[in-house]
Coordinates of C-alpha atoms in Angstrom, one line a residue:
X21 CA 172.6 34.6 88.4
X22 CA 170.2 34.6 91.1
X23 CA 169.3 37.7 93.1
X24 CA 170.0 37.6 96.8
X25 CA 167.0 37.1 98.9
X26 CA 165.4 40.1 100.5
X27 CA 165.8 39.9 104.2
X28 CA 162.5 39.7 106.1
X29 CA 161.7 41.8 109.0
X30 CA 163.0 40.4 112.1
X31 CA 159.6 41.0 113.8
X32 CA 156.8 39.8 111.5
X33 CA 154.2 41.1 113.9
X34 CA 155.5 44.6 113.5
X35 CA 155.3 44.3 109.7
X36 CA 151.7 43.2 109.9
X37 CA 150.9 45.9 112.4
X38 CA 152.4 48.5 110.1
X39 CA 150.4 47.3 107.1
X40 CA 147.2 47.3 109.2
X41 CA 148.1 50.6 110.7
X42 CA 148.3 52.2 107.3
X43 CA 144.9 50.9 106.4
X44 CA 143.5 52.0 109.7
X45 CA 144.9 55.5 109.1
X46 CA 143.2 55.8 105.8
X47 CA 140.0 54.6 107.3
X48 CA 140.2 57.2 110.1
X49 CA 140.7 59.9 107.5
X50 CA 137.6 58.7 105.6
X51 CA 135.6 58.6 108.8
X52 CA 136.7 62.2 109.6
X53 CA 135.7 63.3 106.1
X54 CA 132.3 61.5 106.3
X55 CA 131.8 63.0 109.7
X56 CA 132.6 66.4 108.4
X57 CA 130.2 66.0 105.5
X58 CA 127.4 64.8 107.8
X59 CA 128.0 67.7 110.1
X60 CA 127.9 70.1 107.2
X61 CA 124.6 68.7 105.9
X62 CA 123.2 68.9 109.4
X63 CA 124.3 72.5 109.7
X64 CA 122.8 73.4 106.3
X65 CA 119.5 71.6 107.2
X66 CA 119.3 73.5 110.5
X67 CA 120.1 76.8 108.9
X68 CA 117.5 76.1 106.2
X69 CA 114.8 75.2 108.8
X70 CA 115.5 78.4 110.8
X71 CA 115.4 80.6 107.7
X72 CA 112.2 79.0 106.5
X73 CA 110.4 79.3 109.8
X74 CA 111.6 82.9 110.1
X75 CA 110.3 83.7 106.6
X76 CA 106.9 82.3 107.4
X77 CA 106.6 84.4 110.6
X78 CA 107.9 87.6 108.9
X79 CA 105.7 87.5 105.8
X80 CA 102.6 89.0 107.5
X81 CA 104.9 91.4 109.4
X82 CA 106.3 92.5 106.0
X83 CA 102.8 93.1 104.8
X84 CA 102.0 95.1 107.9
X85 CA 105.2 97.2 107.3
X86 CA 104.1 97.9 103.8
X87 CA 100.7 99.0 105.0
X88 CA 102.1 101.3 107.5
X89 CA 104.6 102.8 105.1
X90 CA 102.3 103.1 102.0
X91 CA 98.9 103.9 103.7
X92 CA 99.3 105.3 107.2
X93 CA 102.4 107.3 106.4
X94 CA 101.7 108.4 102.8
X95 CA 99.4 111.3 102.5
X96 CA 98.2 110.6 98.9
X97 CA 97.5 107.0 99.6
X98 CA 95.8 107.8 102.9
X99 CA 93.5 110.4 101.3
X100 CA 92.7 108.0 98.5
X101 CA 91.8 105.3 101.1
X102 CA 89.5 107.4 103.3
X103 CA 88.0 109.5 100.4
X104 CA 85.1 107.0 99.8
X105 CA 84.0 107.5 103.5
X106 CA 82.6 110.9 102.6
X107 CA 79.8 109.0 100.7
X108 CA 79.4 106.2 103.2
X109 CA 75.9 106.3 104.7
X110 CA 77.0 105.5 108.3
X111 CA 79.7 108.2 108.2
X112 CA 77.2 110.7 106.7
X113 CA 74.6 109.9 109.4
X114 CA 77.3 110.4 112.1
X115 CA 78.3 113.7 110.6
X116 CA 74.7 115.0 110.4
X117 CA 74.2 114.0 114.0
X118 CA 77.3 115.9 115.2
X119 CA 76.6 119.0 113.1
X120 CA 72.9 119.0 114.3
X121 CA 74.2 118.7 117.9
X122 CA 76.7 121.5 117.5
X123 CA 74.1 123.9 116.0
X124 CA 71.2 122.9 118.3
X125 CA 73.3 123.5 121.3
X126 CA 73.6 127.2 120.3
X127 CA 69.9 127.7 119.6
X128 CA 68.0 127.7 122.9
X129 CA 64.3 127.2 122.2
X130 CA 62.9 128.2 125.6
X131 CA 65.1 131.3 125.7
X132 CA 64.0 132.3 122.2
X133 CA 60.4 131.8 123.1
X134 CA 60.8 133.8 126.3
X135 CA 62.5 136.6 124.4
X136 CA 59.8 136.7 121.8
X137 CA 57.0 136.6 124.5
X138 CA 58.7 139.5 126.4
X139 CA 59.0 141.6 123.3
X140 CA 55.4 141.0 122.3
X141 CA 54.2 141.7 125.9
X142 CA 56.0 145.0 125.8
X143 CA 54.1 145.8 122.6
X144 CA 50.8 145.2 124.3
X145 CA 50.3 141.4 124.1
X146 CA 48.2 140.2 127.1
X147 CA 50.1 138.5 129.8
X148 CA 48.2 135.2 129.5
X149 CA 49.0 135.1 125.7
X150 CA 52.6 136.0 126.4
X151 CA 52.8 133.2 129.0
X152 CA 51.4 130.7 126.6
X153 CA 53.8 131.8 123.9
X154 CA 56.8 131.4 126.3
X155 CA 55.8 127.8 126.8
X156 CA 56.5 127.0 123.1
X157 CA 60.2 126.5 123.8
X158 CA 60.1 122.7 123.2
X159 CA 58.2 123.1 120.0
X160 CA 60.7 125.7 118.8
X161 CA 63.6 123.3 119.8
X162 CA 61.9 120.6 117.8
X163 CA 61.3 122.8 114.8
X164 CA 64.9 124.1 114.9
X165 CA 66.2 120.5 115.2
X166 CA 64.2 119.4 112.2
X167 CA 65.4 122.4 110.1
X168 CA 69.0 121.9 111.2
X169 CA 68.8 118.2 110.4
X170 CA 67.3 118.8 107.0
X171 CA 69.9 121.4 106.1
X172 CA 72.8 119.4 107.6
X173 CA 71.7 116.4 105.6
X174 CA 71.6 118.5 102.4
X175 CA 75.1 119.8 103.2
X176 CA 76.5 116.3 103.9
X177 CA 75.0 114.8 100.8
X178 CA 76.4 117.5 98.6
X179 CA 79.7 117.5 96.8
X180 CA 80.8 120.3 99.1
X181 CA 81.0 117.9 102.0
X182 CA 83.1 115.5 100.0
X183 CA 85.5 118.4 99.3
X184 CA 85.5 119.4 102.9
X185 CA 86.1 115.8 104.0
X186 CA 89.0 115.3 101.5
X187 CA 90.6 118.6 102.4
X188 CA 90.3 118.0 106.1
X189 CA 91.7 114.5 105.9
X190 CA 94.6 115.7 103.8
X191 CA 95.4 118.3 106.4
X192 CA 94.8 115.8 109.1
X193 CA 97.3 113.3 107.8
X194 CA 100.1 115.0 109.8
X195 CA 98.2 114.2 112.9
X196 CA 97.8 110.6 111.9
X197 CA 101.5 110.5 111.4
X198 CA 101.9 112.1 114.8
X199 CA 99.7 109.4 116.3
X200 CA 101.9 106.6 114.9
X201 CA 105.4 108.2 115.0
X202 CA 105.0 111.2 117.4
X203 CA 106.0 113.6 114.6
X204 CA 103.9 116.2 112.9
X205 CA 100.5 117.8 113.7
X206 CA 97.4 118.5 111.7
X207 CA 93.7 119.3 111.9
X208 CA 92.9 115.9 113.3
X209 CA 93.4 115.8 117.1
X210 CA 95.1 113.0 118.8
X211 CA 94.6 112.8 122.5
X212 CA 94.6 109.7 124.8
X213 CA 94.4 107.4 121.8
X214 CA 91.4 109.2 120.2
X215 CA 91.7 110.5 116.7
X216 CA 89.1 113.2 115.9
X217 CA 88.2 115.3 112.9
X218 CA 87.0 118.9 113.2
X219 CA 83.7 119.4 111.5
X220 CA 83.6 123.1 112.2
X221 CA 83.7 124.0 108.5
X222 CA 80.5 122.0 107.9
X223 CA 78.9 123.7 110.9
X224 CA 79.6 127.1 109.4
X225 CA 78.0 126.0 106.1
X226 CA 74.9 124.9 108.0
X227 CA 74.7 128.1 110.0
X228 CA 74.8 130.2 106.8
X229 CA 72.0 128.2 105.2
X230 CA 69.9 128.5 108.4
X231 CA 70.3 132.3 108.4
X232 CA 69.4 132.3 104.6
X233 CA 66.3 130.2 105.4
X234 CA 65.1 132.9 107.8
X235 CA 66.2 131.5 111.2
X236 CA 67.9 134.7 112.4
X237 CA 69.0 133.4 115.8
X238 CA 71.3 131.0 114.0
X239 CA 73.4 134.0 113.2
X240 CA 74.5 134.1 116.8
X241 CA 76.1 130.7 116.6
X242 CA 79.8 131.3 117.4
X243 CA 82.7 129.5 115.9
X244 CA 82.4 125.8 116.8
X245 CA 85.2 123.3 117.0
X246 CA 83.0 120.2 117.0
X247 CA 85.0 116.9 116.8
X248 CA 83.9 113.8 115.0
X249 CA 85.7 110.8 116.5
X250 CA 87.3 108.7 113.7
X251 CA 89.2 106.1 115.8
X252 CA 89.9 105.4 119.5
X253 CA 92.3 102.9 121.1
X254 CA 94.0 103.0 124.4
X255 CA 96.8 101.1 122.9
X256 CA 97.6 103.7 120.2
X257 CA 100.5 105.2 122.1
X258 CA 102.1 101.8 122.4
X259 CA 102.2 101.3 118.7
X260 CA 104.5 104.3 118.2
X261 CA 107.8 102.5 118.6
X262 CA 106.7 99.7 116.3
X263 CA 105.4 102.2 113.7
X264 CA 108.7 104.1 113.8
X265 CA 110.7 100.9 113.2
X266 CA 108.4 99.8 110.4
X267 CA 108.6 103.2 108.8
X268 CA 112.4 103.0 108.9
X269 CA 112.4 99.6 107.3
X270 CA 109.8 100.6 104.8
X271 CA 109.7 98.9 101.5
X272 CA 112.9 97.1 102.1
X273 CA 111.5 94.7 104.6
X274 CA 109.5 92.6 102.1
X275 CA 112.7 92.3 100.0
X276 CA 114.6 91.1 103.0
X277 CA 112.0 88.5 103.8
X278 CA 112.0 87.2 100.3
X279 CA 115.8 86.9 100.4
X280 CA 115.6 85.0 103.6
X281 CA 113.1 82.6 102.1
X282 CA 115.2 82.1 99.0
X283 CA 118.3 81.4 101.2
X284 CA 116.3 78.9 103.2
X285 CA 115.1 77.0 100.1
X286 CA 118.6 77.0 98.5
X287 CA 120.2 75.6 101.7
X288 CA 117.6 72.8 101.9
X289 CA 118.5 69.2 100.9
X290 CA 115.2 68.8 99.0
X291 CA 114.6 72.3 97.6
X292 CA 111.3 71.5 95.9
X293 CA 109.7 70.3 99.2
X294 CA 111.3 73.2 101.0
X295 CA 109.7 75.7 98.6
X296 CA 106.3 74.1 99.0
X297 CA 106.6 74.1 102.8
X298 CA 107.8 77.7 102.8
X299 CA 104.9 78.8 100.7
X300 CA 102.3 76.9 102.8
X301 CA 103.8 78.1 106.0
X302 CA 103.7 81.8 104.9
X303 CA 100.1 81.3 103.7
X304 CA 99.1 79.8 107.0
X305 CA 100.8 82.7 109.0
X306 CA 98.9 85.2 106.8
X307 CA 95.7 83.3 107.4
X308 CA 96.2 83.4 111.1
X309 CA 96.7 87.2 111.0
X310 CA 93.6 87.6 108.9
X311 CA 91.6 85.7 111.4
X312 CA 93.1 87.8 114.2
X313 CA 92.0 91.0 112.4
X314 CA 88.4 89.7 112.3
X315 CA 88.5 88.9 116.0
X316 CA 90.1 92.3 116.7
X317 CA 87.4 94.1 114.7
X318 CA 84.6 92.4 116.7
X319 CA 86.3 93.1 120.0
X320 CA 86.8 96.8 119.1
X321 CA 83.2 97.3 118.0
X322 CA 81.9 95.5 121.1
X323 CA 84.0 97.7 123.4
X324 CA 83.6 101.2 121.8
X325 CA 84.2 104.0 124.2
X326 CA 81.6 106.7 124.9
X327 CA 83.4 109.2 122.5
X328 CA 82.4 107.0 119.6
X329 CA 78.7 107.6 119.2
X330 CA 78.1 105.7 115.9
X331 CA 79.0 102.0 115.8
X332 CA 78.3 101.8 112.1
X333 CA 80.6 104.8 111.3
X334 CA 83.3 103.2 113.5
X335 CA 82.9 100.0 111.6
X336 CA 83.2 101.8 108.2
X337 CA 86.3 103.6 109.3
X338 CA 87.9 100.5 110.7
X339 CA 87.2 98.5 107.5
X340 CA 88.4 101.2 105.2
X341 CA 91.7 101.8 107.0
X342 CA 92.5 98.1 107.0
X343 CA 91.2 97.3 103.6
X344 CA 94.6 97.2 101.9
X345 CA 96.1 95.0 104.7
X346 CA 93.2 92.5 104.4
X347 CA 93.6 92.4 100.6
X348 CA 97.3 91.9 101.0
X349 CA 96.8 89.0 103.4
X350 CA 94.3 87.3 101.2
X351 CA 96.7 87.7 98.2
X352 CA 99.6 86.2 100.2
X353 CA 97.4 83.2 101.2
X354 CA 96.4 82.5 97.6
X355 CA 99.9 83.1 96.3
X356 CA 101.4 80.6 98.8
X357 CA 98.9 78.0 97.8
X358 CA 99.6 78.5 94.1
X359 CA 103.4 78.2 94.7
X360 CA 102.9 75.1 96.8
X361 CA 100.7 73.5 94.1
X362 CA 103.3 74.4 91.4
X363 CA 106.1 72.8 93.4
X364 CA 104.0 69.7 93.8
X365 CA 103.1 69.3 90.2
X366 CA 106.7 69.5 89.0
X367 CA 107.6 66.7 91.4
X368 CA 107.9 62.9 90.9
X369 CA 104.5 61.9 92.5
X370 CA 102.0 59.8 90.7
X371 CA 99.5 62.5 90.1
X372 CA 102.0 65.1 88.8
X373 CA 103.6 62.5 86.5
X374 CA 100.2 61.4 85.3
X375 CA 99.1 65.1 84.7
X376 CA 102.3 65.9 82.8
X377 CA 102.1 62.7 80.8
X378 CA 98.5 63.4 79.8
X379 CA 99.4 67.0 78.8
X380 CA 102.4 65.8 76.7
X381 CA 100.3 63.1 75.0
X382 CA 97.6 65.6 74.3
X383 CA 100.1 68.0 72.8
X384 CA 101.6 65.2 70.7
X385 CA 98.2 64.2 69.4
X386 CA 97.5 67.8 68.4
X387 CA 100.9 68.1 66.7
X388 CA 100.3 64.8 64.7
X389 CA 96.9 66.1 63.7
X390 CA 98.4 69.4 62.6
X391 CA 101.1 67.6 60.7
X392 CA 98.6 65.4 58.9
X393 CA 96.8 68.6 57.8
X394 CA 100.2 70.1 56.7
X395 CA 100.2 72.6 59.5
X396 CA 103.7 73.0 61.0
X397 CA 105.5 75.5 63.3
X398 CA 108.8 75.5 61.4
X399 CA 111.8 76.8 63.3
X400 CA 109.6 77.8 66.3
X401 CA 108.8 74.2 67.0
X402 CA 112.5 73.1 66.7
X403 CA 113.5 76.0 69.0
X404 CA 110.9 75.1 71.6
X405 CA 111.9 71.4 71.5
X406 CA 115.6 72.4 72.1
X407 CA 115.1 75.1 74.6
X408 CA 111.8 74.3 76.3
X409 CA 113.2 74.0 79.8
X410 CA 115.1 77.3 79.5
X411 CA 112.1 79.0 78.1
X412 CA 109.9 77.8 80.9
X413 CA 112.4 79.1 83.5
X414 CA 112.5 82.4 81.7
X415 CA 108.7 82.7 81.7
X416 CA 108.6 81.9 85.4
X417 CA 111.2 84.6 86.1
X418 CA 109.2 87.2 84.0
X419 CA 106.0 86.3 85.8
X420 CA 107.7 86.7 89.2
X421 CA 109.2 90.0 88.1
X422 CA 105.8 91.3 86.9
X423 CA 104.2 90.3 90.2
X424 CA 107.0 92.0 92.2
X425 CA 106.6 95.2 90.3
X426 CA 102.8 95.2 90.4
X427 CA 101.4 98.1 92.4
X428 CA 99.5 96.5 95.3
X429 CA 98.6 93.1 93.7
X430 CA 95.3 91.3 94.7
X431 CA 94.0 87.8 94.5
X432 CA 92.7 88.6 91.0
X433 CA 96.2 89.6 90.0
X434 CA 97.6 86.3 91.2
X435 CA 94.9 84.3 89.3
X436 CA 95.5 86.4 86.2
X437 CA 99.2 85.7 86.2
X438 CA 98.6 82.0 86.8
X439 CA 96.3 81.9 83.8
X440 CA 98.9 83.7 81.7
X441 CA 101.6 81.2 82.9
X442 CA 99.5 78.2 82.1
X443 CA 98.7 79.6 78.7
X444 CA 102.3 80.2 77.8
X445 CA 103.3 76.7 79.1
X446 CA 100.6 75.2 76.9
X447 CA 101.9 77.1 73.9
X448 CA 105.4 75.9 74.6
X449 CA 104.2 72.3 75.0
X450 CA 102.4 72.5 71.6
X451 CA 105.4 74.0 69.9
X452 CA 107.7 71.3 71.4
X453 CA 105.3 68.6 70.3
X454 CA 105.3 70.0 66.8
X455 CA 109.1 70.1 66.8
X456 CA 109.1 66.4 67.7
X457 CA 106.7 65.6 65.0
X458 CA 108.8 67.4 62.4
X459 CA 112.0 65.7 63.7
X460 CA 110.3 62.3 63.4
X461 CA 109.1 63.0 59.9
X462 CA 112.5 64.1 58.9
X463 CA 114.1 60.9 60.2
X464 CA 111.6 58.7 58.4
X465 CA 112.2 60.4 55.1
X466 CA 116.0 60.6 55.5
X467 CA 118.0 58.3 53.0
X468 CA 119.2 55.1 54.6
X469 CA 116.8 55.2 57.5
X470 CA 115.7 51.7 58.2
X471 CA 112.0 51.2 58.0
X472 CA 110.0 49.7 60.8
X473 CA 110.1 45.8 60.8
X474 CA 113.4 45.5 58.9

């Protein structure tokens, strides 16, 4: 029996159109999926670029936030930072000048000479001799200034002045906090952007030594509130809002910036290149800020107000207060370059491949030489051969954790950690090469292993 024929569609064109329509529908769905994938990749690339640029800009800001939080707003760190200024020659000279000025203003040479001449004249000294004696005022002023300068220098050079300096700065820190945040007061005065330190205690010490040395008029010197200008800036008040914000963010800001950078790298299509670009961009931003600090230093010293009488002392104070920030910027620049170089040398370029190949061949040669001299690494070599990549990743994470927990790392810290990393990687390479040599030797001696040439 034959099966009845299947009736054809009365309209062949519709049948063909339906078939083509089905294919067209599937094509449209694929196009939509491809379009969605392309849009997703574009969105990820855009988000990655934004996060990377934001990270590069915020890295120096994070360092500034850390400086404000750990130095300017932390009493112990601030005192430890400014403590060396007590032995700085420029600051000591400025202190001697201010103390001498404070004491000398209270000892009037012409008046002292006149008083002595009048007393001697009342005791029978001839008028002409008394008149000649009364003209010795300038000489008395000069002698007093010399005596005061000598004693003031001795006081400033002593350990007592270092103690006074440290104590005054510790008490003054509340005023520094007040200058930046508007909260707190201290022995340091803050007025119209000028930060001053009261050297009245040192003046009292000089007065006591002058009286002990026989200069009795020095006993009449009253309590003096003589101010030594530490810092002056008309823009100081404008920094308060930024300082408050940075103080609130505190130590969390660097962590946030790192997380932004990690997110930007993970969202990138080519993560290795994204990591290198992020590191170099952050290093460049820190370099720009470091150069800006140098320019700002020159500008500040070239436009010192009249209140700051010693340019050298102002320079010493400026450099000391910003020392930590400068070190942090230099460290960030070096760290960025190191990370970028690391990302480059793990890539597929000719030079990285050649360097890695050379290192592996060198390790293999060393392993073969050791095997020929019956020196093996045993299970350590086999373990390194099997888990070298995981071990390398673990070492990188440990190095990164050590750097993150390091208290105020420097350029030397970065170089030291890089040397440690290279040494560990070299040891892993030698162990892995020894494991390969042992494995090859075991294969050659295994029963049934075909010899070369058969």
